[in-house]
CSV table of C-alpha atoms and ligand atoms in Angstrom, one decimal:
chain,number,residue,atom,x,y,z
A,1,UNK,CA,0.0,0.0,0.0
A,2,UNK,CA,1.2,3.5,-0.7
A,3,UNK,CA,0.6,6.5,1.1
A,4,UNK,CA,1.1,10.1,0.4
A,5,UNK,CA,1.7,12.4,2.7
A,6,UNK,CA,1.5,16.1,1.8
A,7,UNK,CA,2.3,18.5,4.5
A,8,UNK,CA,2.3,22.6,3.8
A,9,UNK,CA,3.0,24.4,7.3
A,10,UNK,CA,5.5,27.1,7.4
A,11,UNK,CA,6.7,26.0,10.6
A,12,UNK,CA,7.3,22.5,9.2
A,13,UNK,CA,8.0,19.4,11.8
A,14,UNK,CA,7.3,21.1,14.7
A,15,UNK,CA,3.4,22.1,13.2
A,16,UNK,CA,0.4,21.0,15.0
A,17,UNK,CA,-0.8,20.1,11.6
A,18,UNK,CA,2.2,18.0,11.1
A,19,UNK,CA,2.2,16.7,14.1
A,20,UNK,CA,-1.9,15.5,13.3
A,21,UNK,CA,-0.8,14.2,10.0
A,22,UNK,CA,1.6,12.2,11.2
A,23,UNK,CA,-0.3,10.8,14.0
A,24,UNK,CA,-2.8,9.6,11.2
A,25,UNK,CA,0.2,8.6,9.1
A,26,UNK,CA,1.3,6.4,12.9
A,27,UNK,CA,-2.5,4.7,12.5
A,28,UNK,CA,-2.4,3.8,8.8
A,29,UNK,CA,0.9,2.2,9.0
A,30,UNK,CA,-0.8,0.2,12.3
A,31,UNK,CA,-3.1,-1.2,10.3
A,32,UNK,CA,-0.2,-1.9,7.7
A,33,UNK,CA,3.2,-2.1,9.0
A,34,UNK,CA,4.6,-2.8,5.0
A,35,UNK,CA,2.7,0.1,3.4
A,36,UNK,CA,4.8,3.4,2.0
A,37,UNK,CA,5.1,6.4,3.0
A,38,UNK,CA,6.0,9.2,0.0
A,39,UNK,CA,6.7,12.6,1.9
A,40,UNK,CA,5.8,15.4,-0.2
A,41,UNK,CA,6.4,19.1,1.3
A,42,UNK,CA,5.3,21.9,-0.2
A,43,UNK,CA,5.6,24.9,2.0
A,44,UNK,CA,7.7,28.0,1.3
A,45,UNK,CA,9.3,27.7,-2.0
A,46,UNK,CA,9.0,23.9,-2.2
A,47,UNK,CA,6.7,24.2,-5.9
A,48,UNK,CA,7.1,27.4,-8.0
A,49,UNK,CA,3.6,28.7,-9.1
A,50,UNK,CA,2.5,27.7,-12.3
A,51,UNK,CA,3.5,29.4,-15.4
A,52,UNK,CA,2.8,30.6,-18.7
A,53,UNK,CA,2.5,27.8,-20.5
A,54,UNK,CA,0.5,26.2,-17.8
A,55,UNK,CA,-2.2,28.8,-17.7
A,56,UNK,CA,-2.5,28.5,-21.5
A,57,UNK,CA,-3.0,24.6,-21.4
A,58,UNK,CA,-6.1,25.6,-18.9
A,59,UNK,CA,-7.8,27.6,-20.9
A,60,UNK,CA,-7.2,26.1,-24.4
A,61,UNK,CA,-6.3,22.5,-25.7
A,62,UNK,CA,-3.4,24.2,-27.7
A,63,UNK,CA,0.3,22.5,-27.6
A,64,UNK,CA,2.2,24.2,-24.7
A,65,UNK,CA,5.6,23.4,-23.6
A,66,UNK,CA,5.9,20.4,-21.7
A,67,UNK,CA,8.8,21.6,-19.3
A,68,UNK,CA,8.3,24.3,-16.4
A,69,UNK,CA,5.0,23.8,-15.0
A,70,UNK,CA,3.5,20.9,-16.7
A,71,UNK,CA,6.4,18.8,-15.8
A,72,UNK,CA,6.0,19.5,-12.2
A,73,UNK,CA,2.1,19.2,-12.5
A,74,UNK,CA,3.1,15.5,-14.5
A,75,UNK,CA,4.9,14.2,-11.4
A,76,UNK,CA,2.6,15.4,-9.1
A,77,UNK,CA,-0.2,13.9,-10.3
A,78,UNK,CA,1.5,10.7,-10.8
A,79,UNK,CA,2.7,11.1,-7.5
A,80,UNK,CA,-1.3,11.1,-6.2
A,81,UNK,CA,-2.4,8.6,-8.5
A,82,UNK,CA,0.1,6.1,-7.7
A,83,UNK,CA,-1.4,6.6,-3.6
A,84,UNK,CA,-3.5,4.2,-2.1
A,85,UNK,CA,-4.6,6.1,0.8
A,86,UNK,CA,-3.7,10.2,0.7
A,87,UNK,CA,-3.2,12.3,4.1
A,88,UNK,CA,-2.6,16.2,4.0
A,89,UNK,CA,-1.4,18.2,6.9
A,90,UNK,CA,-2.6,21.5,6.7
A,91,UNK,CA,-3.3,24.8,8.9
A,92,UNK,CA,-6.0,27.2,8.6
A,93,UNK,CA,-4.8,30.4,6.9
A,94,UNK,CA,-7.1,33.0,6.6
A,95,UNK,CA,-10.0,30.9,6.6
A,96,UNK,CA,-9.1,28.3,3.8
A,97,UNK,CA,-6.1,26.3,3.3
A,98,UNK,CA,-2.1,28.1,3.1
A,99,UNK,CA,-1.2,29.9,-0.2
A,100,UNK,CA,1.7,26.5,-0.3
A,101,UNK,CA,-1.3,24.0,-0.7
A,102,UNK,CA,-3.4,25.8,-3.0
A,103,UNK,CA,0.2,25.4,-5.1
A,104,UNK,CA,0.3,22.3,-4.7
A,105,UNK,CA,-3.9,22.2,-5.9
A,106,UNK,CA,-3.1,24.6,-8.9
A,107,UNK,CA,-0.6,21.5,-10.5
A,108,UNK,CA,-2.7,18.2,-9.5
A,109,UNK,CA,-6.4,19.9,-10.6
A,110,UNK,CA,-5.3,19.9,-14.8
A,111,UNK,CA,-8.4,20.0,-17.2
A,112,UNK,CA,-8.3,17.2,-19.7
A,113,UNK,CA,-5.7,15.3,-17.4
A,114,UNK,CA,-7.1,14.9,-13.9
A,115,UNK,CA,-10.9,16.3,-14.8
A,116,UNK,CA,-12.9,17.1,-18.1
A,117,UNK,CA,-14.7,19.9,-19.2
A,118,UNK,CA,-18.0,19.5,-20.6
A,119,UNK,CA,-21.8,19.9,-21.5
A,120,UNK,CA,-22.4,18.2,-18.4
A,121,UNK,CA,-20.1,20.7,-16.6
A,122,UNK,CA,-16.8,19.4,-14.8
A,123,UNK,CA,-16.4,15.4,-14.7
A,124,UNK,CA,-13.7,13.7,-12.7
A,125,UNK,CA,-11.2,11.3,-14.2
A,126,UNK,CA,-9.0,10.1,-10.8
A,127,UNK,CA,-10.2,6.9,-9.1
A,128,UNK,CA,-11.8,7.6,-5.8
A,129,UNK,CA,-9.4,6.5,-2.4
A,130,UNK,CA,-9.2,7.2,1.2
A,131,UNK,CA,-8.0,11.2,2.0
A,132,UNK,CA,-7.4,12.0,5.4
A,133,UNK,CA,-6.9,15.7,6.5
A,134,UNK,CA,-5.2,16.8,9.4
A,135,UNK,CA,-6.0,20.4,10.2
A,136,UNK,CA,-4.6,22.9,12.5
A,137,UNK,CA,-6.2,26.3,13.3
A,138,UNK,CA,-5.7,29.0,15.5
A,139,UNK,CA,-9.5,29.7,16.3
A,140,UNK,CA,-12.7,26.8,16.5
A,141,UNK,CA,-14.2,26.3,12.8
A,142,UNK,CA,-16.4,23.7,13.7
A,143,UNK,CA,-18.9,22.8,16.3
A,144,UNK,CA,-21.6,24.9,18.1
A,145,UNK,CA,-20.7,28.5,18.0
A,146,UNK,CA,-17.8,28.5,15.7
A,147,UNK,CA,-16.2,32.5,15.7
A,148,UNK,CA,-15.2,31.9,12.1
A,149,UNK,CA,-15.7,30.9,8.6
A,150,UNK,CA,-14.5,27.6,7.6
A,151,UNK,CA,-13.8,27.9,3.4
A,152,UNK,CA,-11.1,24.9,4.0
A,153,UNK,CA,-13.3,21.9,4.5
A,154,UNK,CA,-15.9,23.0,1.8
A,155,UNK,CA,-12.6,24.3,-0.7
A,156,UNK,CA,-11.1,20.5,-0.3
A,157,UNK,CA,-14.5,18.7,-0.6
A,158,UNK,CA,-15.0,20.7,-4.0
A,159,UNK,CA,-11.7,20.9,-5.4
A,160,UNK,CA,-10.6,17.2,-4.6
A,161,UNK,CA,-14.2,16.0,-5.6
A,162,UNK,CA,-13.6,17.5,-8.8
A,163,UNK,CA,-10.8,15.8,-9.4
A,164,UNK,CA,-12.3,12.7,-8.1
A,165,UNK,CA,-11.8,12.5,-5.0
A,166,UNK,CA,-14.4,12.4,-2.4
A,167,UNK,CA,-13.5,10.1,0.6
A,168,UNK,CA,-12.6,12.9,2.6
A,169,UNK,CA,-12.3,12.7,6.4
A,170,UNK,CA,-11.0,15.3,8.7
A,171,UNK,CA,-9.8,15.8,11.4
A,172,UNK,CA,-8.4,18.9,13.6
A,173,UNK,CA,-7.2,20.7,16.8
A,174,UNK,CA,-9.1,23.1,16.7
A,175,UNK,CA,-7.7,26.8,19.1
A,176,UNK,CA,-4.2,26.2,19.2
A,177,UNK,CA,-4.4,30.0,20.0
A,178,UNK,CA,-6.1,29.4,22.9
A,179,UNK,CA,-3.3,28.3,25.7
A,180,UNK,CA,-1.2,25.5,26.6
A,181,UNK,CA,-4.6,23.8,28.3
A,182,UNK,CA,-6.8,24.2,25.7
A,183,UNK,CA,-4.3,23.0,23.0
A,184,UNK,CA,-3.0,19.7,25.2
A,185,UNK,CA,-7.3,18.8,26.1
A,186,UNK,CA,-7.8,19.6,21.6
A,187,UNK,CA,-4.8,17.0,20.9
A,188,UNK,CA,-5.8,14.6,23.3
A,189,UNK,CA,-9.7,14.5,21.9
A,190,UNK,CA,-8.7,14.9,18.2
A,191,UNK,CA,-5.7,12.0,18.8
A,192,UNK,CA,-8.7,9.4,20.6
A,193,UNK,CA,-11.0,10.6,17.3
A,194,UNK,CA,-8.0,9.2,15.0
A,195,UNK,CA,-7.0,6.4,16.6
A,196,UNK,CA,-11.0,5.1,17.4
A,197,UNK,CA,-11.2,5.5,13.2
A,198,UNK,CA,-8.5,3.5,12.1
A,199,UNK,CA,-9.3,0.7,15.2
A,200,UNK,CA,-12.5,0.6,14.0
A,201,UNK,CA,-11.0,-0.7,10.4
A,202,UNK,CA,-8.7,-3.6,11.9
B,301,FMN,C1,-1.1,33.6,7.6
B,301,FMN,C2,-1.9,33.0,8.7
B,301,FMN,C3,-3.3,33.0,8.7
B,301,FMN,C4,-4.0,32.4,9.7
B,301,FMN,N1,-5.4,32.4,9.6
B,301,FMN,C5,-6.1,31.8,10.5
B,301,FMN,C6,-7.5,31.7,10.4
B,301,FMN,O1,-8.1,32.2,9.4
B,301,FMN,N2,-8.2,31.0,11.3
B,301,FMN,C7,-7.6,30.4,12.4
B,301,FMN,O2,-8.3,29.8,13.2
B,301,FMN,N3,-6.2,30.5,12.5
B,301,FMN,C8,-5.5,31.1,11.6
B,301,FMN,N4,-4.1,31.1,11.7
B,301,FMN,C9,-3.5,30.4,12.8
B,301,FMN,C10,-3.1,29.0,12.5
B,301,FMN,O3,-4.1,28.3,11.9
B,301,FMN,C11,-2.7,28.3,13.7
B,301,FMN,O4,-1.6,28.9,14.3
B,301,FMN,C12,-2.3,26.8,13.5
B,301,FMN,O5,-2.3,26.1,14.7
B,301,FMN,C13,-1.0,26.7,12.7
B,301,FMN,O6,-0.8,25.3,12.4
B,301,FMN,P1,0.6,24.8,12.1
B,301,FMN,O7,1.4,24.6,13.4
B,301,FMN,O8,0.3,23.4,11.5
B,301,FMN,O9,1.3,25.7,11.1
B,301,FMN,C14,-3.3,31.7,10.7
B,301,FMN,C15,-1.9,31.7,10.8
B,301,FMN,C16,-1.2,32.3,9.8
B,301,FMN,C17,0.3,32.2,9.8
């Protein structure tokens, strides 16, 4: 089994959404102690935006260079189809996901190579797998009373289900910005969440 595991925090290792990821990561390779684990990092600089010639494949079927941009994009997306299970680590960044993942997005979501465009609208052409997110936020997004908007759960459902994609489940510590106490009680609730799912698999 192969897993992919995409992490985007600035503050790398040491991130709470790291540290979620990788706790989900810890379950999945419970279940299956001989699967891989590909690391893919995208923060900071990790994946140039896309350029020129990219942009012009999206908006017309034309022939564009295949270097730059659309090889990147190429192992990317060979990258995520050749995963089993997916797991992203991501924080909350101004209510949707960090400027690094929607990078990331922008090369594996390719019209006419990982969805269609047509009468019927926008059709998928991945095959559909497990995607766990780990997500780390500053403020609560979820739950009664949430103080915030939450565009990152509904962005990933869309953008991934577009590609194909839809066997989302998330997960997240929710107000690290909230003190020590509040951040240790979040952990411990969100790590029981995790490990209950992937017991309830075995
Ligand atoms: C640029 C930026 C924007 C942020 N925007 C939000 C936000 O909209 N909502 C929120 O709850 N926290 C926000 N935060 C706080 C982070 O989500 C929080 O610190 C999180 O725990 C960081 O996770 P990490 O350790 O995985 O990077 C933001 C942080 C940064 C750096």
């Amino acid at each position: 089994m192969n897993i992919l595991h995409v992490t985007c925090s600035p503050r790398g290792a040491v991130s709470e959404s790291y540290r979620l990821s990788s706790h989900i990561i810890g379950q999945l390779l419970k279940n299956d102690p001989t699967a891989t684990v590909i690391n893919r990092v995208v923060s900071g600089d990790a994946i140039p935006q896309v350029d020129e010639h990219y942009a012009l494949s999206q908006q017309s079927s034309v022939d564009v260079s295949q270097e730059g941009s659309m090889a990147q994009s190429e192992v990317l997306i060979n990258e995520l189809d050749s995963a089993d299970i997916v797991v992203i680590g991501t924080p909350m960044h101004n209510f949707t996901v960090p400027a690094a993942l929607k990078v990331w997005i922008d090369h594996i979501a390719r019209v006419r190579r990982t969805f269609n465009v047509g009468a019927q609208g926008k059709t998928s052409v991945l095959r559909d797998r497990p995607v766990y997110i780990g997500v780390s936020s500053g403020g609560r997004f979820s739950g009664e009373n949430p103080r915030q908007p939450d565009f990152l759960t509904t962005y990933l459902k869309a953008v991934l289900g577009m590609i194909g994609l839809h066997a989302l489940t998330f997960f997240s510590v929710e107000g690290t910005a909230l003190g020590p106490q509040a951040v240790a009680q979040a952990r411990s609730k969100t790590d029981e969440a995790v490990e209950a799912h992937f017991s309830a698999l075995r």
